Short mmCIF file of N, CA and C in Angstrom, two decimals:
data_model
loop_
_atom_site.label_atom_id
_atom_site.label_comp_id
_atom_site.label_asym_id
_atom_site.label_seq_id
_atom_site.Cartn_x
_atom_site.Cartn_y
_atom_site.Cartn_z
N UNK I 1 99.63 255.33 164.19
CA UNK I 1 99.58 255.65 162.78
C UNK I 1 99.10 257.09 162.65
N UNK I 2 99.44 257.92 161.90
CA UNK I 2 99.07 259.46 161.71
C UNK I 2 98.18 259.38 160.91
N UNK I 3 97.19 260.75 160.98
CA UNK I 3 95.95 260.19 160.70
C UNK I 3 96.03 260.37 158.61
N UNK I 4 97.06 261.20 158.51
CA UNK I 4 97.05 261.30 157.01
C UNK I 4 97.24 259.48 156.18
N UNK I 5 98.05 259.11 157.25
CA UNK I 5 98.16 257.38 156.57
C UNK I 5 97.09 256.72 156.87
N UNK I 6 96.31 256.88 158.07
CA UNK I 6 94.94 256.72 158.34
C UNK I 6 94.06 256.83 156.95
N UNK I 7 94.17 258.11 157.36
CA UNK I 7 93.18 258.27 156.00
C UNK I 7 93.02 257.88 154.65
N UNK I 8 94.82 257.55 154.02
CA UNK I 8 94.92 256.76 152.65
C UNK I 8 94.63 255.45 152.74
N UNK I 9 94.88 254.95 153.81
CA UNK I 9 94.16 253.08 154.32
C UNK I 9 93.17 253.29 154.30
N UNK I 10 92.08 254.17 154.30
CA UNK I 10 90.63 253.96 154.58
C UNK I 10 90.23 254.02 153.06
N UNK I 11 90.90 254.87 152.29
CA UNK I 11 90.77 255.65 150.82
C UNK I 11 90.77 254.28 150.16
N UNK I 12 91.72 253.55 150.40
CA UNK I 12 92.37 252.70 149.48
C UNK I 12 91.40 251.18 149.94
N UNK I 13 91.03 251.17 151.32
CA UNK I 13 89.79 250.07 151.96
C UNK I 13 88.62 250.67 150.84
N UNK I 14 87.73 251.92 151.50
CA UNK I 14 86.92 252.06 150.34
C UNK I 14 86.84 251.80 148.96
N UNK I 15 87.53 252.37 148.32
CA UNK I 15 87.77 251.94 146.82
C UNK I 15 88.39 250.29 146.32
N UNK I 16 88.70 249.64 146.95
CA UNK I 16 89.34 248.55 146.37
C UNK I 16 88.83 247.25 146.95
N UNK I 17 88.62 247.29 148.52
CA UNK I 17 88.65 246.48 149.23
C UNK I 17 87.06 245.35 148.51
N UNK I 18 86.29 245.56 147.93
CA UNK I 18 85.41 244.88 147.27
C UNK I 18 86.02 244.14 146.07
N UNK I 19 86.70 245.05 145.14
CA UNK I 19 87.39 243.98 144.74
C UNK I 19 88.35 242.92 144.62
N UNK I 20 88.82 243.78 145.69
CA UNK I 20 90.07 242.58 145.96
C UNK I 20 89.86 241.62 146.93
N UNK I 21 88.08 241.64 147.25
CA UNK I 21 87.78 240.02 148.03
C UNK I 21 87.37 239.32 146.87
N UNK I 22 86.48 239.58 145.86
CA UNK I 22 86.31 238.65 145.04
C UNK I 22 87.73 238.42 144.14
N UNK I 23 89.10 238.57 144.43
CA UNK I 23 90.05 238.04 143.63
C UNK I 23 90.71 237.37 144.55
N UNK I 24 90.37 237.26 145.81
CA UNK I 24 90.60 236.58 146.88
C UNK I 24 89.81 235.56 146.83
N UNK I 25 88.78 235.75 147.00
CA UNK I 25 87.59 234.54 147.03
C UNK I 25 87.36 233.54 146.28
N UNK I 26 88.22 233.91 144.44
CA UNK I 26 88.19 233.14 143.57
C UNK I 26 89.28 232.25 143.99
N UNK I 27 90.24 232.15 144.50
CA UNK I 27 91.40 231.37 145.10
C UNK I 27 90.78 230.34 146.12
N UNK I 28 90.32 230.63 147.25
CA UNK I 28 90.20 230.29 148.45
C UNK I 28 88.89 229.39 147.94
N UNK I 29 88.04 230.16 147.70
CA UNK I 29 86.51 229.58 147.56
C UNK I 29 85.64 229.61 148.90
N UNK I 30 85.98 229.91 149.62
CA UNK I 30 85.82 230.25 151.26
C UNK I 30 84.74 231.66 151.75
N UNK I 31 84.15 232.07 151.99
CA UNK I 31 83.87 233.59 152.23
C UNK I 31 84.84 233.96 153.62
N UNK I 32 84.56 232.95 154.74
CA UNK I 32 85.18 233.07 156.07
C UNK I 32 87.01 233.39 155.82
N UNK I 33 87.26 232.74 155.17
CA UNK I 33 88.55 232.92 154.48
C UNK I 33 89.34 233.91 153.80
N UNK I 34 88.92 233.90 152.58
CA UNK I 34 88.67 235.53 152.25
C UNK I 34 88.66 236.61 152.63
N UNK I 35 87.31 236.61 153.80
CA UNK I 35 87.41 238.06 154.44
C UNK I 35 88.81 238.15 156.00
N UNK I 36 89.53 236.74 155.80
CA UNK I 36 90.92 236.65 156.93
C UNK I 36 91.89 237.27 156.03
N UNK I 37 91.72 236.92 154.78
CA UNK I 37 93.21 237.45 153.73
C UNK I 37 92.87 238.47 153.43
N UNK I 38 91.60 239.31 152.98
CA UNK I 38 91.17 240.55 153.09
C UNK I 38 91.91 241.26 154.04
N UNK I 39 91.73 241.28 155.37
CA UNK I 39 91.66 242.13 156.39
C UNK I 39 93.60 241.87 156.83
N UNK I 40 94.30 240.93 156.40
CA UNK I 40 95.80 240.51 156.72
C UNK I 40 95.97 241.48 155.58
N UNK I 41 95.53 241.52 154.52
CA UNK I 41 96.57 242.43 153.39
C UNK I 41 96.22 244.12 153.81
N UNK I 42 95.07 244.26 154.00
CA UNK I 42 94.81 245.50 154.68
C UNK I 42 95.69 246.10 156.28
N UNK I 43 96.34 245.06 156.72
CA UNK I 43 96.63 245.01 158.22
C UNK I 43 98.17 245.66 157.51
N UNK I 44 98.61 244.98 156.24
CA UNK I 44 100.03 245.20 155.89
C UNK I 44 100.16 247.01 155.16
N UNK I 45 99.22 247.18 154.55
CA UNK I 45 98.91 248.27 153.83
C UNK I 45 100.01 249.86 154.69
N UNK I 46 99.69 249.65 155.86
CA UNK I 46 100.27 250.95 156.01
C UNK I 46 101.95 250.96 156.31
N UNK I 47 102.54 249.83 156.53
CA UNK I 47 103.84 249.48 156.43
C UNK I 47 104.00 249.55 155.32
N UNK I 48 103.16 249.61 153.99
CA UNK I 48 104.11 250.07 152.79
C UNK I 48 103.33 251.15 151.56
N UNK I 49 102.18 252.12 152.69
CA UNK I 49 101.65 253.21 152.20
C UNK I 49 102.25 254.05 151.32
N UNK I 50 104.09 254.38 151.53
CA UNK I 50 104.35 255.36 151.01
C UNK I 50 104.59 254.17 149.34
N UNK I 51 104.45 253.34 149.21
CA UNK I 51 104.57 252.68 147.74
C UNK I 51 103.21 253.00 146.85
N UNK I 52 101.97 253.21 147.62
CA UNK I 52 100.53 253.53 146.85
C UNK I 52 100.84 254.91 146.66
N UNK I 53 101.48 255.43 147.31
CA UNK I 53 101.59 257.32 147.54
C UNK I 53 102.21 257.48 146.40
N UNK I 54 103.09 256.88 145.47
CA UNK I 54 104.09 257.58 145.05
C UNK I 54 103.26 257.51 143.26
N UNK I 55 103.29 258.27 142.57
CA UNK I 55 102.77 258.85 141.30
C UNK I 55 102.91 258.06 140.46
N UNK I 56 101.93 257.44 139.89
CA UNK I 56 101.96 256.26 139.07
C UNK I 56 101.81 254.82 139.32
N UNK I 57 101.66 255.14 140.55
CA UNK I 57 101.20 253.67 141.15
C UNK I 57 99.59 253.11 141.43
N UNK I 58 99.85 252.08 140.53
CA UNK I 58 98.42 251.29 140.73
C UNK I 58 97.91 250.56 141.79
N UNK I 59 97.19 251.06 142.15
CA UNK I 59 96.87 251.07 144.02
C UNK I 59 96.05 249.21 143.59
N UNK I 60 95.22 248.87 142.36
CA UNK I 60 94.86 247.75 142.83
C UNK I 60 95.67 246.70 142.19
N UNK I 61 96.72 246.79 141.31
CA UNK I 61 97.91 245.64 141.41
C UNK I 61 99.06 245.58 142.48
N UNK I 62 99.01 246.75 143.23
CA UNK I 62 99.70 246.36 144.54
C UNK I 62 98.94 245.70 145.38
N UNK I 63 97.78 246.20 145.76
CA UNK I 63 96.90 244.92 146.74
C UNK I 63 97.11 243.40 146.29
N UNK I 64 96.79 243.74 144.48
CA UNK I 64 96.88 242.10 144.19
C UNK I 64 98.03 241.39 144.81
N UNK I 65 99.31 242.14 144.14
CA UNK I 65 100.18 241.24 144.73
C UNK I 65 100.41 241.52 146.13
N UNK I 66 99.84 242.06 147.04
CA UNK I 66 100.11 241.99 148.13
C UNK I 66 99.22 240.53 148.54
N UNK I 67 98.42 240.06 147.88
CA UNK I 67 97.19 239.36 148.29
C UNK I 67 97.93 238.04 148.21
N UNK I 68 98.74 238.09 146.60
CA UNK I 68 99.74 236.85 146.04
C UNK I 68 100.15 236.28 147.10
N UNK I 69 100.94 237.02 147.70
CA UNK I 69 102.08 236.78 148.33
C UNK I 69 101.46 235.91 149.92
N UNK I 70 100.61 236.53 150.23
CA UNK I 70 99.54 235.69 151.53
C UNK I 70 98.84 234.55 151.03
N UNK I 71 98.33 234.74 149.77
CA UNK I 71 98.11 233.41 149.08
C UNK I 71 99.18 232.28 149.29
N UNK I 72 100.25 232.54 148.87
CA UNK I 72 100.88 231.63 147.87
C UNK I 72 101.65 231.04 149.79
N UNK I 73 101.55 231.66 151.30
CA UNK I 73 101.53 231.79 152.17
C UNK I 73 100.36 230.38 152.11
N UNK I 74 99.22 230.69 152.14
CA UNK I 74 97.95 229.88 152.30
C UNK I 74 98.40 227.90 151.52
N UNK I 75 99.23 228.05 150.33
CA UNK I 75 99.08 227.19 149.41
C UNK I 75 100.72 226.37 150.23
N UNK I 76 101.48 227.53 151.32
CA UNK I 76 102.70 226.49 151.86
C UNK I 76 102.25 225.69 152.83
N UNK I 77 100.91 226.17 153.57
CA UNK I 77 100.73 225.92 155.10
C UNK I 77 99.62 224.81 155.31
N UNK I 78 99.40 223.78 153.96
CA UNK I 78 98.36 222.79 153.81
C UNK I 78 98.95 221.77 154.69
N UNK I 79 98.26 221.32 155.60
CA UNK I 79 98.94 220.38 156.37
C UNK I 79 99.58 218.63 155.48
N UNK I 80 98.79 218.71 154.55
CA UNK I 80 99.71 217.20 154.12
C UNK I 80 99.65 217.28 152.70
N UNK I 81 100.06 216.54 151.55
CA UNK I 81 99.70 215.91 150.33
C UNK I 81 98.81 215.96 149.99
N UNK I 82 97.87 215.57 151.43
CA UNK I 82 96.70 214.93 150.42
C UNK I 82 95.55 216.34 150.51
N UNK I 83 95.98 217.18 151.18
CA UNK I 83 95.19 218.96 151.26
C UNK I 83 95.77 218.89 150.00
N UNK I 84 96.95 219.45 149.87
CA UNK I 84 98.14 219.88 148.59
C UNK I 84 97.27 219.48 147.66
N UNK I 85 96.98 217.40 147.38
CA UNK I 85 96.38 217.15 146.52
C UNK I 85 95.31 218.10 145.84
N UNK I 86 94.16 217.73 146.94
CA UNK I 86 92.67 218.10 146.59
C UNK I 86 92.76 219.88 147.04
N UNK I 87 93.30 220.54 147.11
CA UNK I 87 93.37 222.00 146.49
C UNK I 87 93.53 222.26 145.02
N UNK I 88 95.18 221.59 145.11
CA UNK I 88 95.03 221.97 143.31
C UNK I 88 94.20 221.29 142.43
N UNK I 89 93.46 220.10 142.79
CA UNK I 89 92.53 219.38 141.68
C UNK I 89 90.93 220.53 142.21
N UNK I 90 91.20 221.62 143.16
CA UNK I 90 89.87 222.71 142.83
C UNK I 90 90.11 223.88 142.18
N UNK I 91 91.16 224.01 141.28
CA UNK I 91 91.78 225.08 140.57
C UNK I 91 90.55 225.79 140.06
N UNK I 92 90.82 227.16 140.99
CA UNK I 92 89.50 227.74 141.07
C UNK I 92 89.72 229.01 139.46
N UNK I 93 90.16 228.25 139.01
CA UNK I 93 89.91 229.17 137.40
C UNK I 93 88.93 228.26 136.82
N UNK I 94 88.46 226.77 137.44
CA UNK I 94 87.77 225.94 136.21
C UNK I 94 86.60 226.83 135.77
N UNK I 95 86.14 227.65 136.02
CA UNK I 95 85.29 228.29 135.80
C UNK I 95 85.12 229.58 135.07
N UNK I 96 86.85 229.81 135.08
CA UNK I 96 86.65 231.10 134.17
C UNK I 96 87.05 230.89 132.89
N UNK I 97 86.10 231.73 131.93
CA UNK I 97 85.90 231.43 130.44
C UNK I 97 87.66 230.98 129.79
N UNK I 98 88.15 232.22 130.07
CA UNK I 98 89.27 232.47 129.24
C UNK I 98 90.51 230.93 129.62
N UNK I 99 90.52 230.72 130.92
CA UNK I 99 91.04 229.77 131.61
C UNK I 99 90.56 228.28 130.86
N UNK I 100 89.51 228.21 130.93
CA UNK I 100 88.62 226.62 129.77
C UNK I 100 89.59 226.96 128.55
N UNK I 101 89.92 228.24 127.67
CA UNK I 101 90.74 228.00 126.57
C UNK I 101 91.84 227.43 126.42
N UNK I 102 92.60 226.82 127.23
CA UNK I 102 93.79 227.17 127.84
C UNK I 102 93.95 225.28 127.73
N UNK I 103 95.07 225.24 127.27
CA UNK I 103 95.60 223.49 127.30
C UNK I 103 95.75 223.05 128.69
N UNK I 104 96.11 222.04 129.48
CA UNK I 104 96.29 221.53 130.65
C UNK I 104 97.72 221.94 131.35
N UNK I 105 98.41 222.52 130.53
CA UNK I 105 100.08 223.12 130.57
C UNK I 105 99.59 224.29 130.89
N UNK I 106 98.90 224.97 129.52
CA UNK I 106 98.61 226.57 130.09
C UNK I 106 98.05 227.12 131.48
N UNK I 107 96.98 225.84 131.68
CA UNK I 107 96.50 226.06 133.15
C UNK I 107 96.99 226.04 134.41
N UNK I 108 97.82 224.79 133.96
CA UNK I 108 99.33 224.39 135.35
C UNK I 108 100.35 225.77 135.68
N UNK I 109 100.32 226.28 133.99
CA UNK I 109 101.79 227.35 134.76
C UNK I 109 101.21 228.79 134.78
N UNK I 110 99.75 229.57 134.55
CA UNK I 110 99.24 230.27 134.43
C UNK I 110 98.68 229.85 136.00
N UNK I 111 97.79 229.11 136.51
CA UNK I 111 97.36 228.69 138.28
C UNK I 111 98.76 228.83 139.16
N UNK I 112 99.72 228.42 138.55
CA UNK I 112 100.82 228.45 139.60
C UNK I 112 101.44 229.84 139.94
N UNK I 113 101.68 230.21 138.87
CA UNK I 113 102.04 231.61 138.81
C UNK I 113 101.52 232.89 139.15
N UNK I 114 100.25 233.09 138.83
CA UNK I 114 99.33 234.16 138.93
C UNK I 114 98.58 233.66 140.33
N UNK I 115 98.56 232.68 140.84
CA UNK I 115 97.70 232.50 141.90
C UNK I 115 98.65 232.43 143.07
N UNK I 116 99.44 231.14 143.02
CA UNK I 116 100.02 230.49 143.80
C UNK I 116 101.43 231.07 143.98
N UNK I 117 101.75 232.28 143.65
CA UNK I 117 102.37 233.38 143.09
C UNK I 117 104.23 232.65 143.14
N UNK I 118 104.42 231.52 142.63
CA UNK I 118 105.26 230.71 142.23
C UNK I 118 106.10 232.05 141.18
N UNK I 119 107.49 231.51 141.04
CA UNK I 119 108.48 232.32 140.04
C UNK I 119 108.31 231.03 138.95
N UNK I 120 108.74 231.90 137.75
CA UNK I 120 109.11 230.94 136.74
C UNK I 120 110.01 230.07 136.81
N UNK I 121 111.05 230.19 137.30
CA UNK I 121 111.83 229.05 138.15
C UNK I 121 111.42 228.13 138.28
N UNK I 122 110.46 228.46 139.98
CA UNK I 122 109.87 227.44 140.25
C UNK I 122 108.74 226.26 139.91
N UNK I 123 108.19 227.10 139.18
CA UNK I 123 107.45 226.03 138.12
C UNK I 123 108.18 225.46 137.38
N UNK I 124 109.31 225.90 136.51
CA UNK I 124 109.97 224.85 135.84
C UNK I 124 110.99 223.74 136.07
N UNK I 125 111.04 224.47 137.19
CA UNK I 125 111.59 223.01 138.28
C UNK I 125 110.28 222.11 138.50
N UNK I 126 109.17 222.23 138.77
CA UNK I 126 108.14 221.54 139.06
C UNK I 126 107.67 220.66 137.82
N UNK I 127 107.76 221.43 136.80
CA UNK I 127 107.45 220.55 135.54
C UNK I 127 108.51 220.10 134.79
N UNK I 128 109.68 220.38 135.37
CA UNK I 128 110.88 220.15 134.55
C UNK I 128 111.08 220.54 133.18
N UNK I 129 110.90 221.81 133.08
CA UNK I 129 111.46 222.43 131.83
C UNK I 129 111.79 223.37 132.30
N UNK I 130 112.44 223.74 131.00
CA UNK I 130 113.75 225.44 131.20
C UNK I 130 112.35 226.36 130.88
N UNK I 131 113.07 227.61 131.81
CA UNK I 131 112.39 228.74 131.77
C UNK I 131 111.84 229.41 131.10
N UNK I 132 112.62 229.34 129.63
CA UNK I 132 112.10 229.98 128.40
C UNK I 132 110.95 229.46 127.99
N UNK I 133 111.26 227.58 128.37
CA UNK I 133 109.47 226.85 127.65
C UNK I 133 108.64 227.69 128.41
N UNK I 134 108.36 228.07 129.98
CA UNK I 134 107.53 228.29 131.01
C UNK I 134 107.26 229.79 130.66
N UNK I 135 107.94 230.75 130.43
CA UNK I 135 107.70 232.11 129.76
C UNK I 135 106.92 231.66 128.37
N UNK I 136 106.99 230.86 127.92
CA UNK I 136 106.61 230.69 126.45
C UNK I 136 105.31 229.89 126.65
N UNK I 137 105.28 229.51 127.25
CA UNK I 137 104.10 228.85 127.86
C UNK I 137 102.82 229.79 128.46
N UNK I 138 103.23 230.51 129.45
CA UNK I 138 102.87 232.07 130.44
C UNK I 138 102.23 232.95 129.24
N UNK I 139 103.08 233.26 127.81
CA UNK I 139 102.90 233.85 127.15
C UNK I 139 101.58 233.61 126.15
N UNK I 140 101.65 232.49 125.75
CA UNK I 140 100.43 231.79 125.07
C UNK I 140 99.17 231.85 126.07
N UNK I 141 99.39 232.35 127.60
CA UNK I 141 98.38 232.48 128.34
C UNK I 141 97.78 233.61 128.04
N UNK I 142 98.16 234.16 128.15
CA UNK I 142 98.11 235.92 128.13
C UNK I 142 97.52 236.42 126.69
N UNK I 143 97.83 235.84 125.89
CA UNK I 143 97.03 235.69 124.91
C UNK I 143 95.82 235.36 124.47
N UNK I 144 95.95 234.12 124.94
CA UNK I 144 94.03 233.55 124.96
C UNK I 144 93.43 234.37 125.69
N UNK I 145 93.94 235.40 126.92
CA UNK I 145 92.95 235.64 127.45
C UNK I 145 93.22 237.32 126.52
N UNK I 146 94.05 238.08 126.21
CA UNK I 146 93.67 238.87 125.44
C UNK I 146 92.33 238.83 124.34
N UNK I 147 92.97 237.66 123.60
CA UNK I 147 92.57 237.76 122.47
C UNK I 147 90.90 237.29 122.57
N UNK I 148 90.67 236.52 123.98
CA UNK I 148 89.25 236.79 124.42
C UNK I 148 88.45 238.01 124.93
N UNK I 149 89.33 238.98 125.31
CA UNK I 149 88.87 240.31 125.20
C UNK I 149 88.07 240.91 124.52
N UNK I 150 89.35 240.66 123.31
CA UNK I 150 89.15 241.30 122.25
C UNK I 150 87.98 240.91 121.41
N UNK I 151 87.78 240.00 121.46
CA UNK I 151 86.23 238.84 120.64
C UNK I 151 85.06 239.52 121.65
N UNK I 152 85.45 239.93 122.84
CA UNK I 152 84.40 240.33 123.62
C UNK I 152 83.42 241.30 123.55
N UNK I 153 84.51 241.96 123.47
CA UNK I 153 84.57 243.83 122.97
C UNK I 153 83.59 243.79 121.92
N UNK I 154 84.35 242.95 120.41
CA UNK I 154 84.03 243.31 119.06
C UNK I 154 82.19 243.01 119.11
N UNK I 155 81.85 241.70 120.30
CA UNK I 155 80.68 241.08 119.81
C UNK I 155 79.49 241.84 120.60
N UNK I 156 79.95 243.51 120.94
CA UNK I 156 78.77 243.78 122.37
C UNK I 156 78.24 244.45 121.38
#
């Protein structure tokens, strides 16, 4: 590796790499774990350096979804059902505020999607509805958690 790509992997470890274990960690729930998907998305980083390089690019929604994608990796490789089961009944959003707002639908296709980095497709094959309900669904997510922002903001 040349040391200029060297050096943007270290740039991009320094600055990010803290947060993108705790958005790791909220998935997994693991620390030992975590710091394996940590150090695999960092391992990938310089095979696609020149994508952080290029002007306008948000160096920590590419990690995220670089993270997705090893996730959603993590969520194929459960050895049976009954892992499958008792993973998704630890849907590690129960804990976040904006996520409690959220109907039992919103949570299913907002966890699947954003975590388990599922296409809209594929969730609506999973729940059996057309795509538009599942965007429309996705959408009402994105909202509650805006619009909890926004209540956030107003009340400091």
């Amino acid at each position: 590796m040349s040391q200029s790509k060297l050096s943007a992997v270290s740039t991009l470890y320094a600055n990010y790499a803290a947060k993108l274990f705790g958005y790791i960690f909220e998935v997994v729930k693991n620390q030992s774990v975590a710091e394996q998907y940590l150090v695999a998305v960092f391992n990938d980083v310089p095979n696609e350096i020149d994508d952080f390089l290029k002007t306008g690019a948000n160096a920590l929604c590419r990690l995220q979804m670089m993270a997705r994608k090893k996730l959603s990796e993590f969520f194929e490789t459960l050895d049976n059902e009954t892992d499958k089961q008792a993973l998704q009944n630890l849907q590690p959003l129960a804990n976040n505020k904006y996520v409690a707002m959220m109907s039992p639908l919103q949570q299913q296709v907002f966890y699947a999607i954003h975590y388990r980095g599922h296409t809209i497709a594929q969730v609506a094959a999973e729940l059996s509805k057309s795509n538009e309900e599942v965007k429309k669904v996705l959408k009402q997510c994105f909202t509650i958690i805006r619009n909890g922002r926004d209540n956030e903001r107003l009340h400091r």
